[in-house]
Coordinates of C-alpha atoms and ligand atoms in Angstrom, one line a residue:
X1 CA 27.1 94.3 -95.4
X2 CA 29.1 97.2 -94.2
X3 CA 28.6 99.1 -91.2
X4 CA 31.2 102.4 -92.3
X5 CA 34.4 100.9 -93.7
X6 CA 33.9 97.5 -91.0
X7 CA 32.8 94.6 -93.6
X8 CA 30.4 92.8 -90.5
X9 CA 29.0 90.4 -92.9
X10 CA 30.4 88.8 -96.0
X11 CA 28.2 89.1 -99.3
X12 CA 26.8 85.7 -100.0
X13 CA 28.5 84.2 -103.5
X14 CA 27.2 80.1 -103.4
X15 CA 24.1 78.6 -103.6
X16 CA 24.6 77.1 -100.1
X17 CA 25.3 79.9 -98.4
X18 CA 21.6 81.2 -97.5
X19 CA 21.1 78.4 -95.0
X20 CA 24.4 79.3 -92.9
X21 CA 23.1 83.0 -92.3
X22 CA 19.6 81.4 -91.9
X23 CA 21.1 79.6 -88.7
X24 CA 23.4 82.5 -88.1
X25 CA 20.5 84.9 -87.5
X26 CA 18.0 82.0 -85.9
X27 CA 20.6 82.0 -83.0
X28 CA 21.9 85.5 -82.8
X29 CA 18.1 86.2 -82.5
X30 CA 17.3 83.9 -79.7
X31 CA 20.6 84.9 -77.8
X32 CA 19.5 88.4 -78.2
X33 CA 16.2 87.9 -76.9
X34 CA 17.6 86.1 -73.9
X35 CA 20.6 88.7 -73.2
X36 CA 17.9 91.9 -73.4
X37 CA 15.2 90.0 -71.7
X38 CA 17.6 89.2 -68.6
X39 CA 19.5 93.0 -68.6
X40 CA 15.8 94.2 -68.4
X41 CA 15.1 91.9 -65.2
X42 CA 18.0 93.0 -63.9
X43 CA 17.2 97.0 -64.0
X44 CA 13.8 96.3 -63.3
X45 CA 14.8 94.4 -59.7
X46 CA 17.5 96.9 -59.3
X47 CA 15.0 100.0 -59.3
X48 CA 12.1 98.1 -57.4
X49 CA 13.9 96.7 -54.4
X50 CA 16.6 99.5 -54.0
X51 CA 17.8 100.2 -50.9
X52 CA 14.8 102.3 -48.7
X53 CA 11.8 101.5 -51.6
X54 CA 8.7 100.8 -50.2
X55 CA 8.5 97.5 -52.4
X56 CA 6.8 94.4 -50.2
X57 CA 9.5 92.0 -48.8
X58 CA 7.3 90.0 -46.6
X59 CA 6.7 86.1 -47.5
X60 CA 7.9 85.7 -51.0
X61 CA 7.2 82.9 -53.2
X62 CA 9.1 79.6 -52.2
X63 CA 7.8 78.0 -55.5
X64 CA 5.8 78.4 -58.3
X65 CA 4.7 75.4 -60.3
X66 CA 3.5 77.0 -63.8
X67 CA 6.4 78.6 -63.4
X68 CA 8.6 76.0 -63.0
X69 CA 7.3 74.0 -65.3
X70 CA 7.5 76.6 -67.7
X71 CA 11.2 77.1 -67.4
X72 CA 11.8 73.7 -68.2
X73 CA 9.6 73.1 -71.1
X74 CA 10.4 76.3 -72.9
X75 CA 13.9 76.1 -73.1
X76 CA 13.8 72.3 -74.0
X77 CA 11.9 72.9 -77.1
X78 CA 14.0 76.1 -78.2
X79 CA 17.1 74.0 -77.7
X80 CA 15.8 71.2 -79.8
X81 CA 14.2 73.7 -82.3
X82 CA 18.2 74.8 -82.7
X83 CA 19.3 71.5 -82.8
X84 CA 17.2 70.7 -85.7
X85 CA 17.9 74.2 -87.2
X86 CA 21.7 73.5 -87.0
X87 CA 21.6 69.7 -87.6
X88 CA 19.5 70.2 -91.0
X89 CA 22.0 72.8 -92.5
X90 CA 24.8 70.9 -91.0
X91 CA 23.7 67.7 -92.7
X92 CA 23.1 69.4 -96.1
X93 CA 26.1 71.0 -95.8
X94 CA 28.5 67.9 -95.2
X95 CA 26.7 65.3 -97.4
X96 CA 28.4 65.2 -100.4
X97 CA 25.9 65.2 -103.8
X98 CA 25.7 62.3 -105.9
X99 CA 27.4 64.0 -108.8
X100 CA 29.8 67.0 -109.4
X101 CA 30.6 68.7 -112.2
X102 CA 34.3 70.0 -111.2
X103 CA 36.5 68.3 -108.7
X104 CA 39.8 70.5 -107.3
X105 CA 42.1 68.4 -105.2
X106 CA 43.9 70.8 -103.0
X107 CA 46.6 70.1 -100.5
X108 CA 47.2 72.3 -97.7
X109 CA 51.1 72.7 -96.5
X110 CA 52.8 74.8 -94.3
X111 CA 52.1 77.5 -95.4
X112 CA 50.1 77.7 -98.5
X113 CA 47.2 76.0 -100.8
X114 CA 47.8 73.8 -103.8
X115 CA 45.3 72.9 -106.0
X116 CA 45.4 70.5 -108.7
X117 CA 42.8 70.0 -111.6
X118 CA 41.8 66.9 -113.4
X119 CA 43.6 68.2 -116.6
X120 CA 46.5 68.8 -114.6
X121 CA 46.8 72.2 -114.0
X122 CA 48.2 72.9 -110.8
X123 CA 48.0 76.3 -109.1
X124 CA 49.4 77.7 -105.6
X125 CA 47.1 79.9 -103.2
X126 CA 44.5 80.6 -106.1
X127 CA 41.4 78.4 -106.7
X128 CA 39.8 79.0 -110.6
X129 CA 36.4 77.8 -110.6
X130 CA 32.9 78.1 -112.8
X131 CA 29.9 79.9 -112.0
X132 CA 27.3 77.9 -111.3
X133 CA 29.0 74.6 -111.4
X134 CA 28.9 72.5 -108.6
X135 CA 32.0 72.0 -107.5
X136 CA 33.7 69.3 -105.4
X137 CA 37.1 70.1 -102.9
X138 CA 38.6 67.0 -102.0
X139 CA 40.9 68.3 -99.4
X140 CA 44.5 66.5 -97.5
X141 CA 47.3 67.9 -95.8
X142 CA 50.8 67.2 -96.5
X143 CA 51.8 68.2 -92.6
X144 CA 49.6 70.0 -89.9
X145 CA 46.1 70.3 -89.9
X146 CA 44.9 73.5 -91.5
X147 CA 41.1 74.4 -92.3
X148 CA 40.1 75.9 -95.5
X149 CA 37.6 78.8 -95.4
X150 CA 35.6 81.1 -97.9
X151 CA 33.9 82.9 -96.0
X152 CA 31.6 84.3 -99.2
X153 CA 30.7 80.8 -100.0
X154 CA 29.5 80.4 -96.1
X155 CA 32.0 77.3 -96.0
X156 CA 34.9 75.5 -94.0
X157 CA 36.6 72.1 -93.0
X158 CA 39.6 71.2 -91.5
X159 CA 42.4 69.4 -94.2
X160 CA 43.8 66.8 -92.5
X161 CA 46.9 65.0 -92.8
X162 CA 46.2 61.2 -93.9
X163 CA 42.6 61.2 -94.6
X164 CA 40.7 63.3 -97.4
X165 CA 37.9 65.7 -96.5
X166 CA 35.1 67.5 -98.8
X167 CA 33.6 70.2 -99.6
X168 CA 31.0 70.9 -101.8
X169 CA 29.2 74.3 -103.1
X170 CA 28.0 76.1 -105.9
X171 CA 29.4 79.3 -106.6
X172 CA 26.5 82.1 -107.8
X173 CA 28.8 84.9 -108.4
X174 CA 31.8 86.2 -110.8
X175 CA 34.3 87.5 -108.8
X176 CA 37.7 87.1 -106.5
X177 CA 36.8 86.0 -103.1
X178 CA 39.0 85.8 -99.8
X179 CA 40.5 82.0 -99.3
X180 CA 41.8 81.3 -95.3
X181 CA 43.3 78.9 -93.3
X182 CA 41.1 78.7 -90.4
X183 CA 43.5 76.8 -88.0
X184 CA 46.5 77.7 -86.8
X185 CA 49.0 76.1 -88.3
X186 CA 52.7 77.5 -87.6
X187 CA 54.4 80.5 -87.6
X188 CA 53.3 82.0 -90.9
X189 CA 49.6 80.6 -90.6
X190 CA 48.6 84.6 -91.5
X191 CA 50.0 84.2 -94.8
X192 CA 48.2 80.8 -95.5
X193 CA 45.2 82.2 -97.8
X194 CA 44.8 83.3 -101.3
X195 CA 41.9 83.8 -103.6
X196 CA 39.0 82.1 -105.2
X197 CA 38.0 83.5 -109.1
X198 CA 34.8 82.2 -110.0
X199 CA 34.8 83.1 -114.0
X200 CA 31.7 82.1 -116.2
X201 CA 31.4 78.4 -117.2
X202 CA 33.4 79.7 -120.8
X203 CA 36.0 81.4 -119.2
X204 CA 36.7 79.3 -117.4
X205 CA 37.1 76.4 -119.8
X206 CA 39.2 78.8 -121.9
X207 CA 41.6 79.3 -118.7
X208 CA 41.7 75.4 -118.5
X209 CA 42.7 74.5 -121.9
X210 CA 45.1 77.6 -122.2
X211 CA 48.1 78.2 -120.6
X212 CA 47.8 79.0 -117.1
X213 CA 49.9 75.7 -116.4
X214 CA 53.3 76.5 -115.3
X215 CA 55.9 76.4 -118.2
X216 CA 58.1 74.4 -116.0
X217 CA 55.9 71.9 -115.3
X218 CA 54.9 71.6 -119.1
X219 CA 58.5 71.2 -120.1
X220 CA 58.8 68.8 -117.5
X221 CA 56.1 66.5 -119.2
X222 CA 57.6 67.1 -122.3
X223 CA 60.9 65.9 -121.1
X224 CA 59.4 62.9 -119.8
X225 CA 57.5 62.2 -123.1
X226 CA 59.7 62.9 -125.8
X227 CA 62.5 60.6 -124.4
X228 CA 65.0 63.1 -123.0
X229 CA 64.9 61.9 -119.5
X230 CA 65.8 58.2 -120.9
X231 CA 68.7 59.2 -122.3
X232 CA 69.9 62.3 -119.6
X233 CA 68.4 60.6 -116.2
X234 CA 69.0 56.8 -117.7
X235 CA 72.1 54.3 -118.2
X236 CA 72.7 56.0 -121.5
X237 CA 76.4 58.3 -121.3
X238 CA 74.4 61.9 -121.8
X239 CA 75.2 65.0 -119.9
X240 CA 72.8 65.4 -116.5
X241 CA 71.6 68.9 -117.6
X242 CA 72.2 70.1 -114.2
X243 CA 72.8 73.8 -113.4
X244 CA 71.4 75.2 -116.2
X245 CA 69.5 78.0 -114.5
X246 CA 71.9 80.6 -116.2
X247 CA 72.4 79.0 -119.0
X248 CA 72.1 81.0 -123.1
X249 CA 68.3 79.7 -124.0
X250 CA 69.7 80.4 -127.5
X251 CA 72.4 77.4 -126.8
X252 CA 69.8 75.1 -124.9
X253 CA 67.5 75.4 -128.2
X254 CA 70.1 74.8 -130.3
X255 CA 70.9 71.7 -128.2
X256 CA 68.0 70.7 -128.5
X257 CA 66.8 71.5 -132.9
X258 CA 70.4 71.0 -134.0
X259 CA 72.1 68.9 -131.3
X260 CA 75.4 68.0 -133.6
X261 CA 76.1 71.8 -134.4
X262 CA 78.0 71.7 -130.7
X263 CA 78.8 68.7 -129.6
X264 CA 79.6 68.4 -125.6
X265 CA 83.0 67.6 -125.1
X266 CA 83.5 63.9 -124.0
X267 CA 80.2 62.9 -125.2
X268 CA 78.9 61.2 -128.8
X269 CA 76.3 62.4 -130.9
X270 CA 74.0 60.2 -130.4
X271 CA 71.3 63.0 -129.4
X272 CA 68.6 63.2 -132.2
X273 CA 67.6 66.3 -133.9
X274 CA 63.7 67.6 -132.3
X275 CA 63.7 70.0 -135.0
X276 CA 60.0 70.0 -136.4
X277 CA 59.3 67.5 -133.8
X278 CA 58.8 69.7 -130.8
X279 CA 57.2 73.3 -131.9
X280 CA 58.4 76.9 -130.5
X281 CA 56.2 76.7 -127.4
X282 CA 57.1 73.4 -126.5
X283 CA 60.8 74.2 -126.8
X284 CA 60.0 77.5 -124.5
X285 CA 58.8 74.9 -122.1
X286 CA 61.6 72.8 -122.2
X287 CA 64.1 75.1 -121.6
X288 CA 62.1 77.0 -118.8
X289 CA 62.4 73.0 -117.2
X290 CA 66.1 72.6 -118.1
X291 CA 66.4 75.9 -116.2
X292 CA 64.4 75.1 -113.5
X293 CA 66.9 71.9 -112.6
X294 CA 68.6 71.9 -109.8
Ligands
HEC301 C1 69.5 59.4 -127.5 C2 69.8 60.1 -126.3 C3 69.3 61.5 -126.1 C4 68.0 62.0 -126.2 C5 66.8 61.2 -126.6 C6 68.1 63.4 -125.9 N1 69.4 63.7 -125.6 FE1 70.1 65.6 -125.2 N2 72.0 65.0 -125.3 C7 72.4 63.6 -125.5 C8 73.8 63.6 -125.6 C9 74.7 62.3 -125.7 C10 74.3 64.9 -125.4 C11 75.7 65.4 -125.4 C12 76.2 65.5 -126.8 C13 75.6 66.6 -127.7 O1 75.8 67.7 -127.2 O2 75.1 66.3 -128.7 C14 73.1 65.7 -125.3 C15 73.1 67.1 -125.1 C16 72.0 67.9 -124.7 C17 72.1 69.2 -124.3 C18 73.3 70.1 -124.2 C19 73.8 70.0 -122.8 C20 74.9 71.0 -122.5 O3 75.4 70.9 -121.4 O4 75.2 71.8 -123.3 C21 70.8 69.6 -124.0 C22 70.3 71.0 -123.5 C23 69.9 68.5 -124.3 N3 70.7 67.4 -124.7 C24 68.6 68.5 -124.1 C25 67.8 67.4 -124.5 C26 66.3 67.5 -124.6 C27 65.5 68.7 -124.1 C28 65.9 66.3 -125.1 C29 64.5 65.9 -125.4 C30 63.7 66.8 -126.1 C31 67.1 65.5 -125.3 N4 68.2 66.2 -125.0 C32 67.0 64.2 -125.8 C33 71.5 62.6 -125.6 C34 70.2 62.6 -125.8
CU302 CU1 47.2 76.3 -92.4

């Protein structure tokens, strides 16, 4: 809801979110009553005993018992009736359901978001999720507290350092949403927020199988699982691969296809050939890693 170019009210984009503006408004009405019930009192006293009205001062009330009974009842039963309001949502909100479709762990750190997914894609300040799905956060901070909020999905709870917290929701609409830190959290708390993309349930397990994993950290599994790190990180007398960041990629692949073409002085060639072993991708991968070593 717009009121000219001031968004004063986010569009609603999970299934949990009705019950949020439901309290929102249950409150805002009540407060609004109150608020223009009390101005009007006031303006109404203000005119009747001005100074030099004929209005009747003599003997007024001392006590009223309807009245005061009234003013006790009344507002003990609309408090309550907001308690329960509140407390309902509150409950449904917080309680996590029995099953999920899609968990997301995401870290908070000073000063961004980091979000894992089961089949290890990792992603920094965006949140990919499917439409429909329900969808489980299971939240932690690496420092501070901070407080994830998206604001379209009506939701927010603190991530705090040593001890997980949830969320849980079910997004109904495709589309980029606002993500915030809600708490502040050091001096560049303002830039601690991203984006949530809700893509259809098919989008979005095309985006999880394919590529949106960072090269580097593909290569870095591929260094780990094709036996490069034993022989470069281990006991065996390799090179380190250290400060490769400018070096030729044509030399690192040829290093890696047809390690005897160049042998590296002071070393043996013990390094087996990965030609056929290790396919053009992968090898993009690796050397994205290699170049990505300090
Ligand atoms: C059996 C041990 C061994 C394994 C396994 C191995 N390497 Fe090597 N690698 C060596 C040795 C020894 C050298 C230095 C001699 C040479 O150039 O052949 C070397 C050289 C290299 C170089 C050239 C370094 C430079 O400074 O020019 C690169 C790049 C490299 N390896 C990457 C890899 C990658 C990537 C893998 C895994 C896909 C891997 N190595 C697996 C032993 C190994
Ligand atoms: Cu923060």
């Amino acid at each position: 809801m717009k009121l000219g170019p001031f968004p004063i009210w986010p569009q609603l984009a999970a299934s949990e979110a009705g019950g949020v503006d439901f309290v929102t408004l249950v409150v805002l009405g009540i407060c609004s009553f109150f608020a223009l019930a009390v101005l009007f009192c006031m303006v109404f006293f203000l005119v009747l005993y001005r100074q030099g009205s004929p209005a009747d001062r003599a003997a007024p009330p001392l006590s009223n018992n309807r009245l005061e009974i009234g003013w006790i009842v009344l507002p003990t039963l609309l408090s309550l009736g907001l308690f329960w309001v509140g407390a309902r949502e509150y409950y449904r909100l917080y309680q996590l359901p029995e099953s999920t479709d899609v968990t997301v762990d995401v870290v908070g750190k000073q000063w961004m978001w980091i979000a894992h997914y089961s089949n290890g894609t990792k992603e920094i300040n965006r949140l990919h999720l499917p439409l429909g799905k329900r969808v489980t956060l299971r939240m932690i901070s690496q420092d501070v507290i901070h407080s994830l909020f998206i604001p379209d999905f009506r939701v927010k709870h603190d991530v705090l350092p040593g001890r997980y917290t949830y969320l849980w929701f079910q997004p109904t609409r495709v589309g980029q949403f606002r993500l915030f830190c809600a708490e502040f959290c050091g001096t560049s708390h303002a830039a601690m927020g991203g984006w949530v993309e809700v893509m259809t349930p098919e989008d979005f397990q095309r985006w999880q199988d394919g590529g949106q994993v960072d090269p580097v950290q593909r290569g870095k599994l591929l260094f780990q699982q094709h036996g490069c790190q034993g022989c470069h990180e281990g006991s065996v007398a390799a090179p380190r691969l250290q400060n490769l960041a400018k070096a030729d990629e044509d030399d690192l692949r040829r290093s890696i296809v047809d390690p005897n073409a160049e042998v590296v002085p002071g070393f043996q060639s013990i390094m087996p050939s990965y030609a056929g072993r290790l396919n053009e991708e992968q090898i993009l991968d690796l050397i994205a890693y290699l170049r990505s070593r300090p």
